[in-house]
Short mmCIF file of C-alpha atoms in Angstrom, two decimals:
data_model
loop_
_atom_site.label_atom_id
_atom_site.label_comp_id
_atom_site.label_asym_id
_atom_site.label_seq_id
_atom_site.Cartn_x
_atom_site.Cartn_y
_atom_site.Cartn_z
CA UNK A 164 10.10 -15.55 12.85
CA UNK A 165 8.91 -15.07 9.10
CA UNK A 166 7.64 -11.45 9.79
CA UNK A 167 10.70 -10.30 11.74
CA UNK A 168 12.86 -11.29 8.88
CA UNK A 169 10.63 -9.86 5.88
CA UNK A 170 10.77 -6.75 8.42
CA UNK A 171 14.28 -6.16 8.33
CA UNK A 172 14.66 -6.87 4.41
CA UNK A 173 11.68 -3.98 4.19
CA UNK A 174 13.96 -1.77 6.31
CA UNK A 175 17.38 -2.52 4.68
CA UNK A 176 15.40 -1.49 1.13
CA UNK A 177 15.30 2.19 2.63
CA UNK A 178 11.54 2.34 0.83
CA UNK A 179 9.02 5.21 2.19
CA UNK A 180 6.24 3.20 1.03
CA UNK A 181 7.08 -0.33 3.07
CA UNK A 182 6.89 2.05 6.47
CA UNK A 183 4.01 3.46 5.16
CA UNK A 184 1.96 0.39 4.38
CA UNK A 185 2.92 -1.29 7.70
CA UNK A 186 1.70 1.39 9.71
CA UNK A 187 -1.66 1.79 7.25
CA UNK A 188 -1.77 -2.49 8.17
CA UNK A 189 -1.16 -2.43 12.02
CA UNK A 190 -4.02 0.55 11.93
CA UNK A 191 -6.19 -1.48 10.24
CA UNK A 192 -5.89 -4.19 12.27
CA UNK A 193 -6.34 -2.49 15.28
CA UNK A 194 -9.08 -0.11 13.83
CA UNK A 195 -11.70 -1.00 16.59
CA UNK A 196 -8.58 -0.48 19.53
CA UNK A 197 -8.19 2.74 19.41
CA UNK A 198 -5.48 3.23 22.27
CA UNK A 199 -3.19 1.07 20.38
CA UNK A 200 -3.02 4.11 17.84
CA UNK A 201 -0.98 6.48 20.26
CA UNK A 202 2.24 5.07 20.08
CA UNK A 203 2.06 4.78 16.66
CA UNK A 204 1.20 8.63 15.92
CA UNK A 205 3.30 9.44 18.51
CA UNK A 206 6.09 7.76 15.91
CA UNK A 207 4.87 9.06 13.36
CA UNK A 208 5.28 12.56 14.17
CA UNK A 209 8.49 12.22 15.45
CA UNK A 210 9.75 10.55 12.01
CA UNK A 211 7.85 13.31 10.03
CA UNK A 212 8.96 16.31 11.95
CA UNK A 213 11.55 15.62 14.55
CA UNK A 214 13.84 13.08 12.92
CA UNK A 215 14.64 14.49 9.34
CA UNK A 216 15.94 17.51 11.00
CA UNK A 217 18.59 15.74 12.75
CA UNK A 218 21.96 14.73 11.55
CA UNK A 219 23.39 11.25 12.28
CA UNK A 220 26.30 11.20 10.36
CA UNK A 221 25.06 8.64 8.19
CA UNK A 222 24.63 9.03 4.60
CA UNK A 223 22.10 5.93 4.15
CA UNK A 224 19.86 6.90 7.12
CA UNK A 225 19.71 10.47 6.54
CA UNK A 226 18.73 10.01 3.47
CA UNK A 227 16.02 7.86 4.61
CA UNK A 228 14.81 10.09 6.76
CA UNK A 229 15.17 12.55 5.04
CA UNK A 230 12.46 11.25 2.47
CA UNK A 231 9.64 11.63 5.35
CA UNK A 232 9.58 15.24 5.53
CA UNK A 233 7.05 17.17 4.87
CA UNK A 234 7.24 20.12 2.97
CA UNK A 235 4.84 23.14 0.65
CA UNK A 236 5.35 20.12 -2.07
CA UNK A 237 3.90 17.18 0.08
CA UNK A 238 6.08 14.07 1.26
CA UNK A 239 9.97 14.61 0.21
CA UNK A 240 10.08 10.92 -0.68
CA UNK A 241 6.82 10.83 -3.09
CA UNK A 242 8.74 10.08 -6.22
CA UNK A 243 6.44 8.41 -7.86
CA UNK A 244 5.33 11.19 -10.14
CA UNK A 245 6.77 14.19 -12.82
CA UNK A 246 5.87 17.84 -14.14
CA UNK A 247 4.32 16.01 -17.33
CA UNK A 248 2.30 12.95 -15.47
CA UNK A 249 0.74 15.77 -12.81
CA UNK A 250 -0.70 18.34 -15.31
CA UNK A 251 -1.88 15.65 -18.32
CA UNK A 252 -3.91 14.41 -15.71
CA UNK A 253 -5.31 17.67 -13.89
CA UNK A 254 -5.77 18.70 -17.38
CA UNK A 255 -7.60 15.90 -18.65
CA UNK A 256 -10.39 15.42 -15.99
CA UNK A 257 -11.74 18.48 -17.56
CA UNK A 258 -12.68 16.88 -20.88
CA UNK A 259 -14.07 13.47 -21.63
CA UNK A 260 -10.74 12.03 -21.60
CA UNK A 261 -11.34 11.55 -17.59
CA UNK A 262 -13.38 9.43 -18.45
CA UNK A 263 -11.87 6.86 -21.25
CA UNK A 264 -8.32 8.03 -20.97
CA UNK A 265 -5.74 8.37 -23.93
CA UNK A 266 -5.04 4.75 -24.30
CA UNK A 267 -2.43 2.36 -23.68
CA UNK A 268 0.91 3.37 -23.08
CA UNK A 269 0.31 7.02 -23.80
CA UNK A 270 1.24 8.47 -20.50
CA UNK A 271 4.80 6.35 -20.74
CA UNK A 272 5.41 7.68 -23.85
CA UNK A 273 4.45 11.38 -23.04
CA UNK A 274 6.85 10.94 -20.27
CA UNK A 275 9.75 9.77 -21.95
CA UNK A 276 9.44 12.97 -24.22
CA UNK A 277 10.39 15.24 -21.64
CA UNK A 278 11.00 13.94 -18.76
CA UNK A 279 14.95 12.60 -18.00
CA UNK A 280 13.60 9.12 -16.21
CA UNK A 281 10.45 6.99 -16.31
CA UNK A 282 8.31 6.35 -13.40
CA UNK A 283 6.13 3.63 -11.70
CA UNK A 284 3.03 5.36 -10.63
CA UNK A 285 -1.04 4.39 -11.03
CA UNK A 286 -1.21 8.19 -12.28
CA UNK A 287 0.00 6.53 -15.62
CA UNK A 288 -2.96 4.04 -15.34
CA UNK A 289 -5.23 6.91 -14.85
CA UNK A 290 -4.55 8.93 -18.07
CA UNK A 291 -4.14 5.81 -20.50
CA UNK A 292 -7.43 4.01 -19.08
CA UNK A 293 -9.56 6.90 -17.49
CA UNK A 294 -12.18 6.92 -14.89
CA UNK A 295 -13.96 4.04 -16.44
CA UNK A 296 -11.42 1.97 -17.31
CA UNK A 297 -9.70 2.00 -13.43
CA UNK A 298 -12.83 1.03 -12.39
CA UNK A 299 -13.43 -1.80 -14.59
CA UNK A 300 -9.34 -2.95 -14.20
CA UNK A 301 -9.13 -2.44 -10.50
CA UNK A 302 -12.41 -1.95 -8.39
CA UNK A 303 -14.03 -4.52 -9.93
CA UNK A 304 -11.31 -7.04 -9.39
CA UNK A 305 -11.41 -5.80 -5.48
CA UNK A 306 -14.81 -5.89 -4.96
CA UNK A 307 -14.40 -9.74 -6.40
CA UNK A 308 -11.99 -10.64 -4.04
CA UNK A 309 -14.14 -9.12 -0.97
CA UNK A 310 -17.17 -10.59 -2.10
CA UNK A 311 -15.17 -14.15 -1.55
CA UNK A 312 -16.59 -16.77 0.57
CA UNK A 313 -15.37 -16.70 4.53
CA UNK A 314 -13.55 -13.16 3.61
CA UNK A 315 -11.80 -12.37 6.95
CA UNK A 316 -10.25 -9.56 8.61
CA UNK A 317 -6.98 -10.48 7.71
CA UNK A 318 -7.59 -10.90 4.51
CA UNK A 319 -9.23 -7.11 4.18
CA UNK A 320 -6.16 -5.15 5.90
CA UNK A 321 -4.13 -7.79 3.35
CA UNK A 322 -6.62 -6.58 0.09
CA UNK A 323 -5.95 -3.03 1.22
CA UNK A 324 -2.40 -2.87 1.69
CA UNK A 325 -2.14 -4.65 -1.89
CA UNK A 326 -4.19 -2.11 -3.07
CA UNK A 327 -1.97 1.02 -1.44
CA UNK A 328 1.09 -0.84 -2.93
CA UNK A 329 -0.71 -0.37 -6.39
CA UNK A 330 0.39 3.39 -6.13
CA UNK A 331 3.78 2.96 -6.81
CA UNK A 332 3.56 -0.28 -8.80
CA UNK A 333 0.51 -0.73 -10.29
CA UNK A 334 1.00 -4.72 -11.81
CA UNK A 335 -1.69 -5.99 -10.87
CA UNK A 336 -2.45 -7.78 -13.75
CA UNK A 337 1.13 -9.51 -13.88
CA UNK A 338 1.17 -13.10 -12.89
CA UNK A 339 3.27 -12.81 -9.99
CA UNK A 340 1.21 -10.49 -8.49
CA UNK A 341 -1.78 -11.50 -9.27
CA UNK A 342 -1.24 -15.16 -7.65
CA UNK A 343 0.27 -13.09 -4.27
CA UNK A 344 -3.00 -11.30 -4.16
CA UNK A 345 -5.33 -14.58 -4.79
CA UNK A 346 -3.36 -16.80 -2.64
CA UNK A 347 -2.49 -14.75 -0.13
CA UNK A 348 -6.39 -14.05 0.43
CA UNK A 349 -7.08 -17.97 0.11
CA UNK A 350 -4.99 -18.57 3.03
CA UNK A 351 -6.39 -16.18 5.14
CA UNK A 352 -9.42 -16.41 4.57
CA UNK A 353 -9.04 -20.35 5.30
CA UNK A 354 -6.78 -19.82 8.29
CA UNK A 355 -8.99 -17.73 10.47
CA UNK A 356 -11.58 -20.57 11.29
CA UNK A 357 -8.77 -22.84 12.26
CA UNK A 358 -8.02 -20.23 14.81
CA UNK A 359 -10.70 -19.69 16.21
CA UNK A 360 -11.26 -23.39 16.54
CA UNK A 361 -7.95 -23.64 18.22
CA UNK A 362 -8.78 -21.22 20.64
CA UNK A 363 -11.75 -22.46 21.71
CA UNK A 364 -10.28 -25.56 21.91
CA UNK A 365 -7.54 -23.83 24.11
CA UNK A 366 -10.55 -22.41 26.31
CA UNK A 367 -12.18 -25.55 27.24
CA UNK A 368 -9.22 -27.18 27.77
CA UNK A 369 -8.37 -24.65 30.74
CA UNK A 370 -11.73 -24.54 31.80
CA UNK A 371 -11.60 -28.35 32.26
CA UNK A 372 -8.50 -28.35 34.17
CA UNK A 373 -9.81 -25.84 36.40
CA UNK A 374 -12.95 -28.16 37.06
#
């Protein structure tokens, strides 16, 4: 009942990136069965290509859909980046700034200068921190958290949807979402024995009343 309802408050926010972290979960999940995929590529496409063409004579949902299509610029509803944030960072990969960056807040405040709005993006963490420093801040920490004891599959497709949601709102290191991401893996990774224990539990059970 949980899920359905944190469903429907994902849809009513009209955000491009909660449809595409649910589909990136229920992929991951279901990596291994493949057939399970064609319905939702089969959705997929028709959101992408179909959909966004068609008018419903809604203003809300045709502006949500029309944030899926996909033009010569990428994905209409990528907003999560400006003229100044794209070429300081193609330009700097070509000096030894890629690798240490330009320091904290730089990118924010480059931004600000000529751009009309801020933005939430990791590009920002990329050109105050670097190469280096995005490894040490973020792959580290992630290769921590796999590296935990009874690390489940649950708890991977949960690491790497956190980690896909870092694109737009890369916080990691705030409180809030730091204790999401460390007790949200806790109780996975402690839930999945108890599962399997209650299925097998479930199996002899019905193999005993078939006896």
């Amino acid at each position: 009942m949980s899920n359905w309802i944190l469903l429907v408050a994902g849809i009513l926010t009209y955000s491009l990136a909660f449809f595409l972290i649910i589909v990136a979960g229920f992929v991951i999940r279901n990596i291994k069965e493949y057939k399970k995929w064609i319905p939702i590529i089969a959705v997929i496409i028709i959101i992408m290509f179909v959909l966004p063409n068609i008018n419903t004579n809604n203003t809300q949902i045709n502006l949500l859909l029309s944030r899926f299509k996909v033009s010569s610029e990428g994905l209409a509803g990528n907003n999560r980046s400006s003229v100044t944030i794209d070429t300081l960072l193609n330009n700097m990969f070509l000096t030894a700034r890629g690798l240490v960056g330009y320091g904290d807040g730089y990118a924010e405040c480059l931004n600000s200068l000529y751009e009309k709005k801020q933005i939430l993006t990791i590009k920002t963490e990329f050109i105050n921190f670097g190469i280096l420093g995005m490894l040490f801040l973020y792959v580290l920490p992630l290769f921590y958290i796999i590296k935990t004891p009874h690390f489940s599959k649950k708890s991977l497709c949960f690491v790497i949807c956190f980690w896909l949601s870092l694109y737009q709102r890369p916080w990691l290191y705030i409180v809030s979402n730091y204790m999401l991401l460390v007790s949200g893996v806790a109780y996975l990774n402690t839930s999945e024995p108890y599962e399997k224990i209650n299925q097998n539990i479930k199996k002899h059970l019905s193999i005993g009343r078939k006896i």
